[in-house]
CSV table of C-alpha atoms in Angstrom, one decimal:
chain,number,residue,atom,x,y,z
X,1,MET,CA,-6.2,-62.7,59.9
X,2,ASN,CA,-4.5,-62.8,56.5
X,3,ILE,CA,-0.8,-62.0,56.6
X,4,LEU,CA,1.3,-61.2,53.5
X,5,VAL,CA,4.8,-62.4,54.0
X,6,LEU,CA,7.5,-60.6,51.9
X,7,ASN,CA,11.1,-61.7,51.4
X,8,CYS,CA,12.8,-59.2,49.0
X,9,GLY,CA,16.2,-60.1,47.6
X,10,SER,CA,18.5,-58.0,45.4
X,11,SER,CA,16.7,-59.1,42.3
X,12,SER,CA,13.9,-61.3,43.6
X,13,LEU,CA,10.7,-61.3,45.6
X,14,ARG,CA,9.2,-64.3,47.4
X,15,PHE,CA,5.8,-64.1,49.0
X,16,GLN,CA,3.1,-66.1,50.9
X,17,ILE,CA,-0.3,-65.3,52.2
X,18,ILE,CA,-0.9,-67.1,55.5
X,19,GLU,CA,-4.1,-67.2,57.5
X,20,THR,CA,-3.3,-67.2,61.2
X,21,ASP,CA,-4.2,-65.8,64.6
X,22,LEU,CA,-3.4,-66.6,68.2
X,23,GLU,CA,-6.0,-69.4,68.3
X,24,LEU,CA,-4.7,-71.0,65.1
X,25,ILE,CA,-1.1,-70.7,66.4
X,26,ASP,CA,-2.1,-72.5,69.6
X,27,ARG,CA,-3.7,-75.3,67.6
X,28,ASP,CA,-0.9,-75.3,65.0
X,29,ALA,CA,-3.7,-74.9,62.4
X,30,ASP,CA,-2.4,-71.9,60.4
X,31,ARG,CA,-3.2,-72.2,56.7
X,32,ARG,CA,-1.2,-71.1,53.7
X,33,LEU,CA,-3.5,-69.5,51.1
X,34,ALA,CA,-1.0,-68.6,48.4
X,35,VAL,CA,2.7,-68.7,47.5
X,36,GLY,CA,4.8,-67.3,44.7
X,37,HIS,CA,8.1,-65.7,43.6
X,38,ILE,CA,9.3,-63.2,41.1
X,39,ASP,CA,12.9,-63.7,39.8
X,40,ARG,CA,15.0,-61.3,37.7
X,41,VAL,CA,13.4,-58.1,39.1
X,42,GLY,CA,14.8,-55.2,37.1
X,43,GLY,CA,14.4,-56.9,33.7
X,44,GLN,CA,12.3,-59.5,32.0
X,45,ALA,CA,11.0,-61.1,35.2
X,46,LEU,CA,9.9,-64.7,35.7
X,47,ILE,CA,6.8,-65.0,37.8
X,48,THR,CA,5.2,-68.0,39.5
X,49,ALA,CA,2.1,-67.6,41.8
X,50,GLN,CA,-0.2,-70.2,43.1
X,51,ALA,CA,-3.3,-70.3,45.3
X,52,GLU,CA,-3.6,-73.3,47.6
X,53,GLY,CA,-5.4,-76.1,45.7
X,54,HIS,CA,-5.2,-74.5,42.3
X,55,PRO,CA,-2.7,-74.7,39.4
X,56,ALA,CA,0.2,-72.4,39.4
X,57,THR,CA,0.3,-69.2,37.2
X,58,ARG,CA,3.6,-68.7,35.3
X,59,GLN,CA,4.5,-65.8,33.1
X,60,ALA,CA,7.3,-63.6,32.0
X,61,MET,CA,7.0,-59.8,31.9
X,62,PRO,CA,9.1,-56.7,32.5
X,63,ILE,CA,9.3,-55.8,36.3
X,64,ARG,CA,11.4,-52.7,36.6
X,65,ASP,CA,11.9,-52.6,40.4
X,66,HIS,CA,10.7,-54.0,43.8
X,67,ARG,CA,7.8,-51.6,43.9
X,68,ALA,CA,6.5,-52.9,40.6
X,69,ALA,CA,7.0,-56.5,41.9
X,70,VAL,CA,5.0,-55.8,45.1
X,71,ASP,CA,2.3,-54.1,43.0
X,72,TRP,CA,2.0,-57.2,40.7
X,73,VAL,CA,1.7,-59.4,43.8
X,74,LEU,CA,-1.1,-57.3,45.3
X,75,ARG,CA,-3.0,-57.1,42.0
X,76,TRP,CA,-2.8,-60.8,41.5
X,77,VAL,CA,-3.8,-61.6,45.1
X,78,ILE,CA,-7.1,-59.6,44.9
X,79,SER,CA,-7.9,-60.6,41.3
X,80,PRO,CA,-10.6,-63.3,40.6
X,81,ASP,CA,-8.0,-65.2,38.6
X,82,SER,CA,-6.0,-66.0,41.7
X,83,GLN,CA,-8.9,-67.8,43.4
X,84,ILE,CA,-7.4,-67.2,46.9
X,85,ASP,CA,-9.9,-68.1,49.6
X,86,HIS,CA,-11.4,-65.2,51.6
X,87,ILE,CA,-9.4,-62.5,49.8
X,88,HIS,CA,-11.4,-60.2,47.5
X,89,SER,CA,-9.8,-56.8,48.1
X,90,LEU,CA,-6.8,-55.2,49.7
X,91,ALA,CA,-8.9,-54.8,52.9
X,92,ASP,CA,-8.6,-58.5,53.3
X,93,ILE,CA,-4.9,-58.3,53.9
X,94,HIS,CA,-4.6,-57.5,57.6
X,95,GLY,CA,-0.8,-57.2,58.0
X,96,VAL,CA,2.5,-57.6,56.3
X,97,GLY,CA,5.5,-59.4,57.7
X,98,HIS,CA,8.9,-58.6,56.2
X,99,ARG,CA,12.1,-60.7,56.4
X,100,VAL,CA,14.9,-58.4,57.3
X,101,VAL,CA,18.4,-60.0,57.2
X,102,HIS,CA,20.3,-57.8,59.6
X,103,GLY,CA,19.1,-56.2,62.8
X,104,GLY,CA,22.5,-55.6,64.4
X,105,GLU,CA,22.5,-55.4,68.2
X,106,LYS,CA,19.6,-53.0,68.1
X,107,PHE,CA,16.8,-55.4,67.1
X,108,GLN,CA,16.6,-58.5,69.3
X,109,LYS,CA,13.0,-59.3,68.5
X,110,SER,CA,10.4,-58.7,65.8
X,111,VAL,CA,8.9,-55.1,65.9
X,112,THR,CA,6.3,-52.9,64.3
X,113,ILE,CA,7.8,-50.9,61.5
X,114,ASN,CA,7.8,-47.1,62.1
X,115,ARG,CA,10.2,-44.3,61.3
X,116,GLU,CA,12.5,-45.2,64.1
X,117,VAL,CA,12.7,-48.8,63.0
X,118,LEU,CA,13.3,-47.8,59.4
X,119,ASP,CA,16.2,-45.6,60.5
X,120,GLY,CA,17.6,-48.5,62.5
X,121,ILE,CA,17.4,-50.9,59.5
X,122,GLU,CA,19.2,-48.2,57.4
X,123,ASP,CA,21.9,-48.0,60.1
X,124,CYS,CA,22.5,-51.7,59.7
X,125,MET,CA,22.9,-51.4,55.9
X,126,GLU,CA,26.7,-51.3,56.1
X,127,LEU,CA,26.6,-54.6,57.9
X,128,ALA,CA,24.4,-56.2,55.2
X,129,PRO,CA,24.8,-54.1,52.0
X,130,LEU,CA,23.5,-56.9,49.7
X,131,HIS,CA,20.4,-57.5,51.8
X,132,ASN,CA,19.0,-54.7,53.9
X,133,PRO,CA,18.6,-52.3,51.0
X,134,SER,CA,16.4,-54.8,49.2
X,135,ASN,CA,14.4,-55.5,52.4
X,136,LEU,CA,13.8,-51.8,52.8
X,137,LYS,CA,12.6,-51.5,49.2
X,138,GLY,CA,9.9,-54.1,50.0
X,139,ILE,CA,8.9,-52.2,53.1
X,140,TYR,CA,8.6,-48.9,51.3
X,141,ALA,CA,6.7,-50.5,48.4
X,142,ALA,CA,4.2,-52.2,50.7
X,143,THR,CA,3.6,-49.1,52.8
X,144,GLU,CA,3.0,-47.0,49.7
X,145,LEU,CA,0.7,-49.5,48.0
X,146,LEU,CA,-1.3,-50.6,51.1
X,147,GLY,CA,-1.3,-47.4,53.1
X,148,SER,CA,-0.2,-46.7,56.6
X,149,GLY,CA,-3.3,-48.3,58.1
X,150,VAL,CA,-2.0,-51.8,57.4
X,151,PRO,CA,0.4,-52.8,60.1
X,152,GLN,CA,3.8,-54.0,59.0
X,153,VAL,CA,6.3,-56.0,61.0
X,154,ALA,CA,10.1,-56.6,60.6
X,155,VAL,CA,11.3,-60.1,61.5
X,156,PHE,CA,15.1,-60.2,61.7
X,157,ASP,CA,17.4,-63.1,60.7
X,158,THR,CA,19.9,-62.1,63.4
X,159,ALA,CA,17.4,-61.7,66.3
X,160,PHE,CA,17.4,-65.4,67.5
X,161,HIS,CA,21.2,-65.3,67.9
X,162,SER,CA,21.1,-62.2,70.2
X,163,THR,CA,21.2,-64.6,73.2
X,164,MET,CA,24.7,-65.7,72.3
X,165,PRO,CA,27.2,-65.0,75.1
X,166,ASP,CA,30.1,-62.6,74.4
X,167,THR,CA,32.4,-65.6,74.6
X,168,SER,CA,30.6,-66.9,71.4
X,169,PHE,CA,30.2,-63.7,69.5
X,170,LEU,CA,33.5,-61.8,70.0
X,171,TYR,CA,36.5,-62.2,67.6
X,172,GLY,CA,40.1,-62.4,68.7
X,173,ILE,CA,40.9,-58.9,67.5
X,174,PRO,CA,41.4,-55.7,69.6
X,175,TYR,CA,38.3,-55.1,71.7
X,176,GLN,CA,38.2,-51.5,70.6
X,177,PHE,CA,36.9,-52.5,67.1
X,178,TYR,CA,33.9,-54.2,68.7
X,179,ARG,CA,33.3,-51.0,70.7
X,180,ARG,CA,33.7,-48.7,67.7
X,181,HIS,CA,32.3,-50.7,64.8
X,182,LYS,CA,30.4,-53.6,66.4
X,183,ILE,CA,32.6,-56.1,64.6
X,184,ARG,CA,31.4,-59.4,66.1
X,185,ARG,CA,29.6,-62.6,65.2
X,186,TYR,CA,25.9,-61.9,64.4
X,187,GLY,CA,24.8,-65.2,62.8
X,188,PHE,CA,22.1,-65.6,60.2
X,189,HIS,CA,19.3,-68.1,59.3
X,190,GLY,CA,18.0,-67.3,62.8
X,191,THR,CA,14.3,-67.6,61.8
X,192,SER,CA,15.0,-71.1,60.4
X,193,HIS,CA,17.0,-72.3,63.5
X,194,ARG,CA,14.3,-70.9,65.8
X,195,TYR,CA,11.5,-72.6,63.9
X,196,ILE,CA,13.3,-76.0,63.9
X,197,ALA,CA,13.8,-75.7,67.7
X,198,TYR,CA,10.1,-75.0,68.1
X,199,ARG,CA,9.2,-78.1,65.9
X,200,TYR,CA,11.6,-80.3,67.8
X,201,ARG,CA,10.1,-79.5,71.1
X,202,GLN,CA,6.6,-80.2,69.7
X,203,ILE,CA,7.8,-83.6,68.5
X,204,ARG,CA,9.4,-84.4,71.9
X,205,ASN,CA,6.7,-82.7,73.9
X,206,ILE,CA,9.2,-80.8,76.0
X,207,GLU,CA,9.5,-77.2,77.2
X,208,ARG,CA,11.7,-74.6,75.5
X,209,GLU,CA,14.3,-74.7,78.3
X,210,ASP,CA,14.8,-78.4,77.7
X,211,VAL,CA,15.8,-78.0,74.1
X,212,ASN,CA,19.5,-78.9,73.7
X,213,ILE,CA,20.2,-79.5,70.0
X,214,ILE,CA,22.5,-78.8,67.0
X,215,THR,CA,20.5,-77.5,64.0
X,216,LEU,CA,22.0,-77.7,60.5
X,217,HIS,CA,20.4,-75.5,57.9
X,218,LEU,CA,22.0,-76.9,54.7
X,219,GLY,CA,21.1,-75.3,51.4
X,220,ASN,CA,22.8,-73.0,49.0
X,221,GLY,CA,23.7,-71.1,52.1
X,222,CYS,CA,24.5,-73.2,55.1
X,223,SER,CA,24.8,-72.6,58.9
X,224,ALA,CA,25.0,-74.6,62.1
X,225,CYS,CA,23.6,-73.5,65.4
X,226,ALA,CA,24.1,-74.8,68.9
X,227,ILE,CA,20.8,-74.3,70.8
X,228,LYS,CA,21.3,-74.7,74.5
X,229,ASN,CA,18.3,-74.5,76.9
X,230,GLY,CA,16.2,-73.3,74.0
X,231,GLN,CA,18.4,-70.4,73.0
X,232,SER,CA,21.1,-69.8,70.4
X,233,PHE,CA,24.4,-70.4,72.2
X,234,ASP,CA,26.7,-70.4,69.1
X,235,THR,CA,26.4,-70.3,65.4
X,236,SER,CA,28.7,-70.8,62.4
X,237,MET,CA,27.9,-67.7,60.3
X,238,GLY,CA,29.7,-64.6,61.6
X,239,PHE,CA,30.0,-60.9,60.9
X,240,THR,CA,28.6,-61.8,57.5
X,241,PRO,CA,27.0,-65.0,56.1
X,242,LEU,CA,30.4,-65.9,54.6
X,243,GLU,CA,31.9,-67.6,57.6
X,244,GLY,CA,31.4,-71.2,58.7
X,245,LEU,CA,30.3,-74.1,56.7
X,246,LEU,CA,31.2,-74.7,53.1
X,247,MET,CA,28.3,-73.5,50.9
X,248,GLY,CA,27.1,-73.5,47.3
X,249,THR,CA,29.3,-70.6,46.2
X,250,ARG,CA,30.7,-69.3,49.6
X,251,SER,CA,34.0,-70.5,50.9
X,252,GLY,CA,33.1,-70.7,54.6
X,253,ASP,CA,36.0,-70.6,57.1
X,254,LEU,CA,39.2,-69.4,55.6
X,255,ASP,CA,42.6,-68.1,56.9
X,256,PRO,CA,42.3,-64.3,56.5
X,257,SER,CA,46.0,-64.2,55.3
X,258,VAL,CA,44.8,-65.8,52.1
X,259,LEU,CA,43.2,-62.5,51.1
X,260,GLU,CA,46.5,-60.6,51.2
X,261,TYR,CA,48.3,-63.5,49.5
X,262,LEU,CA,45.7,-63.6,46.6
X,263,SER,CA,45.9,-59.8,46.3
X,264,HIS,CA,49.7,-60.0,46.0
X,265,LYS,CA,49.8,-63.0,43.7
X,266,GLU,CA,46.8,-62.3,41.4
X,267,GLY,CA,46.5,-58.5,41.7
X,268,PHE,CA,42.9,-58.8,43.0
X,269,SER,CA,41.2,-55.9,44.6
X,270,LEU,CA,39.3,-56.3,47.8
X,271,SER,CA,36.1,-56.2,45.8
X,272,GLN,CA,37.3,-58.9,43.5
X,273,ILE,CA,38.3,-61.1,46.4
X,274,ASP,CA,34.9,-60.5,48.0
X,275,THR,CA,33.2,-61.7,44.8
X,276,LEU,CA,35.5,-64.7,44.6
X,277,LEU,CA,34.8,-65.8,48.2
X,278,ASN,CA,31.0,-65.2,48.0
X,279,LYS,CA,30.1,-66.2,44.4
X,280,GLN,CA,32.9,-68.4,43.0
X,281,SER,CA,34.0,-70.6,45.9
X,282,GLY,CA,32.4,-73.4,47.9
X,283,LEU,CA,31.0,-76.4,46.0
X,284,LEU,CA,31.3,-74.4,42.8
X,285,GLY,CA,34.9,-73.5,43.3
X,286,LEU,CA,36.1,-76.9,44.5
X,287,SER,CA,34.3,-78.9,41.8
X,288,GLY,CA,34.7,-76.5,38.9
X,289,LEU,CA,31.2,-77.6,37.8
X,290,THR,CA,28.3,-76.3,39.9
X,291,GLY,CA,27.2,-75.2,43.3
X,292,ASP,CA,24.2,-77.5,43.2
X,293,MET,CA,24.6,-80.5,45.5
X,294,ARG,CA,22.1,-82.6,43.4
X,295,GLU,CA,24.2,-82.1,40.3
X,296,LEU,CA,27.4,-83.0,42.1
X,297,LEU,CA,26.0,-86.2,43.5
X,298,GLU,CA,24.9,-87.1,39.9
X,299,GLU,CA,28.3,-86.4,38.5
X,300,GLU,CA,29.9,-88.5,41.2
X,301,ALA,CA,27.6,-91.4,40.7
X,302,GLU,CA,27.5,-91.4,36.9
X,303,ASN,CA,31.0,-90.2,36.0
X,304,GLN,CA,33.0,-90.8,39.1
X,305,ASP,CA,34.1,-87.2,38.9
X,306,ARG,CA,37.0,-86.8,41.4
X,307,ARG,CA,36.5,-83.1,42.0
X,308,ALA,CA,32.7,-83.5,42.5
X,309,ARG,CA,33.5,-86.2,45.1
X,310,LEU,CA,36.1,-83.9,46.7
X,311,ALA,CA,33.7,-81.0,47.0
X,312,ILE,CA,31.0,-83.3,48.6
X,313,GLU,CA,33.4,-84.8,51.0
X,314,ILE,CA,34.8,-81.4,52.2
X,315,PHE,CA,31.2,-80.1,52.6
X,316,CYS,CA,30.2,-83.1,54.8
X,317,ARG,CA,33.5,-83.1,56.7
X,318,ARG,CA,33.1,-79.4,57.6
X,319,VAL,CA,29.5,-80.0,58.9
X,320,LYS,CA,30.8,-83.0,60.9
X,321,LYS,CA,33.5,-80.8,62.4
X,322,TYR,CA,31.0,-78.2,63.6
X,323,ILE,CA,28.7,-81.0,65.1
X,324,GLY,CA,31.7,-82.2,67.2
X,325,ALA,CA,32.7,-78.7,68.2
X,326,TYR,CA,29.2,-77.7,69.3
X,327,TRP,CA,28.6,-81.1,71.1
X,328,THR,CA,31.7,-80.4,73.1
X,329,GLU,CA,31.0,-76.7,73.7
X,330,MET,CA,27.4,-77.5,74.9
X,331,GLY,CA,28.5,-80.4,77.2
X,332,GLY,CA,26.5,-82.8,75.0
X,333,ALA,CA,23.4,-82.5,73.0
X,334,ASP,CA,20.2,-84.5,72.6
X,335,ALA,CA,19.8,-84.3,68.8
X,336,VAL,CA,21.1,-83.2,65.5
X,337,ILE,CA,18.5,-81.7,63.2
X,338,PHE,CA,18.8,-81.5,59.4
X,339,THR,CA,16.8,-78.8,57.5
X,340,GLY,CA,17.1,-76.7,54.3
X,341,GLY,CA,17.2,-77.8,50.7
X,342,ILE,CA,20.1,-80.2,51.1
X,343,GLY,CA,19.4,-81.2,54.7
X,344,GLU,CA,15.7,-82.1,54.0
X,345,ASN,CA,16.2,-83.8,50.6
X,346,SER,CA,19.6,-85.4,50.4
X,347,ALA,CA,19.8,-88.8,52.2
X,348,PRO,CA,23.3,-89.5,50.8
X,349,VAL,CA,24.6,-86.2,52.3
X,350,ARG,CA,23.0,-86.9,55.6
X,351,GLN,CA,24.5,-90.4,55.7
X,352,ARG,CA,28.0,-89.1,55.0
X,353,ILE,CA,27.7,-86.5,57.7
X,354,CYS,CA,26.4,-89.0,60.3
X,355,ASN,CA,28.9,-91.7,59.5
X,356,GLY,CA,31.7,-91.6,62.1
X,357,LEU,CA,29.6,-89.9,64.8
X,358,GLU,CA,29.0,-93.2,66.6
X,359,HIS,CA,31.4,-92.1,69.4
X,360,LEU,CA,29.1,-89.3,70.1
X,361,GLY,CA,26.2,-91.7,70.4
X,362,LEU,CA,24.6,-91.2,67.0
X,363,THR,CA,24.1,-94.2,64.8
X,364,LEU,CA,22.2,-93.6,61.5
X,365,HIS,CA,19.2,-95.9,60.7
X,366,LEU,CA,19.8,-96.4,56.9
X,367,ASP,CA,16.2,-97.3,56.1
X,368,ARG,CA,14.7,-94.4,58.0
X,369,ASN,CA,17.2,-92.0,56.4
X,370,ALA,CA,16.5,-93.2,52.9
X,371,GLY,CA,12.7,-93.3,53.6
X,372,VAL,CA,12.4,-89.6,54.4
X,373,GLN,CA,10.7,-87.9,51.4
X,374,ALA,CA,10.6,-84.2,50.5
X,375,GLY,CA,8.5,-82.4,53.0
X,376,ASP,CA,8.5,-85.2,55.6
X,377,LYS,CA,9.8,-84.9,59.1
X,378,GLY,CA,11.1,-87.9,61.1
X,379,GLU,CA,13.8,-89.5,63.2
X,380,ILE,CA,16.6,-91.0,61.1
X,381,SER,CA,18.8,-92.4,64.0
X,382,THR,CA,18.4,-95.9,65.6
X,383,ASP,CA,16.3,-96.3,68.7
X,384,GLU,CA,19.5,-97.1,70.7
X,385,SER,CA,21.2,-93.8,69.7
X,386,ARG,CA,22.0,-91.5,72.6
X,387,LEU,CA,22.4,-88.6,70.2
X,388,LYS,CA,19.3,-88.6,68.0
X,389,ALA,CA,19.1,-87.3,64.4
X,390,PHE,CA,16.0,-85.8,62.8
X,391,VAL,CA,14.9,-84.3,59.5
X,392,ILE,CA,12.5,-81.4,60.1
X,393,PRO,CA,11.5,-79.1,57.2
X,394,THR,CA,11.9,-75.5,57.9
X,395,ASN,CA,9.1,-72.9,57.4
X,396,GLU,CA,10.5,-69.4,57.9
X,397,GLU,CA,7.5,-67.8,56.2
X,398,LEU,CA,5.1,-69.3,58.8
X,399,LEU,CA,7.2,-68.0,61.7
X,400,ILE,CA,7.3,-64.6,60.1
X,401,ALA,CA,3.5,-64.6,59.8
X,402,ARG,CA,3.1,-65.8,63.4
X,403,ASP,CA,5.5,-63.1,64.7
X,404,THR,CA,3.5,-60.5,62.7
X,405,ILE,CA,0.3,-61.5,64.5
X,406,ARG,CA,2.0,-61.5,67.9
X,407,VAL,CA,3.4,-58.0,67.3
X,408,ILE,CA,0.1,-56.7,65.9
X,409,VAL,CA,-1.9,-57.9,69.0
X,410,ASP,CA,1.0,-57.2,71.4
X,411,ALA,CA,1.1,-60.8,72.6
X,412,PRO,CA,3.9,-62.0,74.9
X,413,ARG,CA,6.9,-63.1,72.9
X,414,ARG,CA,10.6,-63.9,73.4
X,415,TRP,CA,11.8,-62.8,69.9
């Protein structure tokens, strides 16, 4: 079966076509047929699309909204120019899997999209006002363009973290606000953390219940997850994706009193403070240069820029702090897993994070760490390490496609 995976952002659309079914999942033989993205939706969009084994198509053209973006994707997918194997018409698309950022407490596993589900996603919009509306636009566009006969499935970022105990997800504020407004830790990047846990148990040839690891999704957005007995036990992102680790433009953990202080001193409104913490902080705010870790590492190496070094060190120290906290909270862990754009590709950042963790039993193997190339997976700790370290590339789109198949055929599933 050919599954179209859609990830709609506020001004972007990312897609993949993945050939998969239960047999291919069992053999780990799913095949990506095409991949692409459309940026700057709502204006002069930048489009990149590529069928597997063929050169990429790149163009710029006006794309007024998400419906027009999905329409362009579908037209390209079935056109002879795309050269996608086994796809010649819309009838060759057998299902659509949608990434949905927030499922609240209502959605704890992937589900077939119907009117009730759409209402539930809309109910969660106030919890994710920047994400769920865009996710819904993609769902409505695909339904209109493909028709109601093509099954569509919602896969929620928050679902994997639904196993957290209340001691992990409740905040130290009056309990009535949880009862009334569901103010709690939800966690995000759940699809990525879940995929990494799956890949880890494949590498180690163990059962889900034997997975006790700390996963680090490090990119422009960053989160850590304590996975105990194969389930999310705690995670760094909270009520929103702002909490936790230092990120590209997000502050991460912050004393809430800073908000009132900034409002008093600078005259900022709550909206301005929200923009400051989400889009002007993190690596960008500390360095005053960029939120891109690659550029900061270059600045540090070439120009010995003090603030670039400071931003990198605070980033790494915050990650190290969460590793130590989760290791203690879990009563020990078997491995630390790096993933995401920074986690997979930056050996210097991995080295800085792992340095000083010897007392937990983790000693970095410098050659192994330096030898991991983009797209590779592998162990980067020494053979003697009690706490292992691995690099495992994430693949959220593959997991969304697999969940879509499982939901369509009603196969047993945990999430």
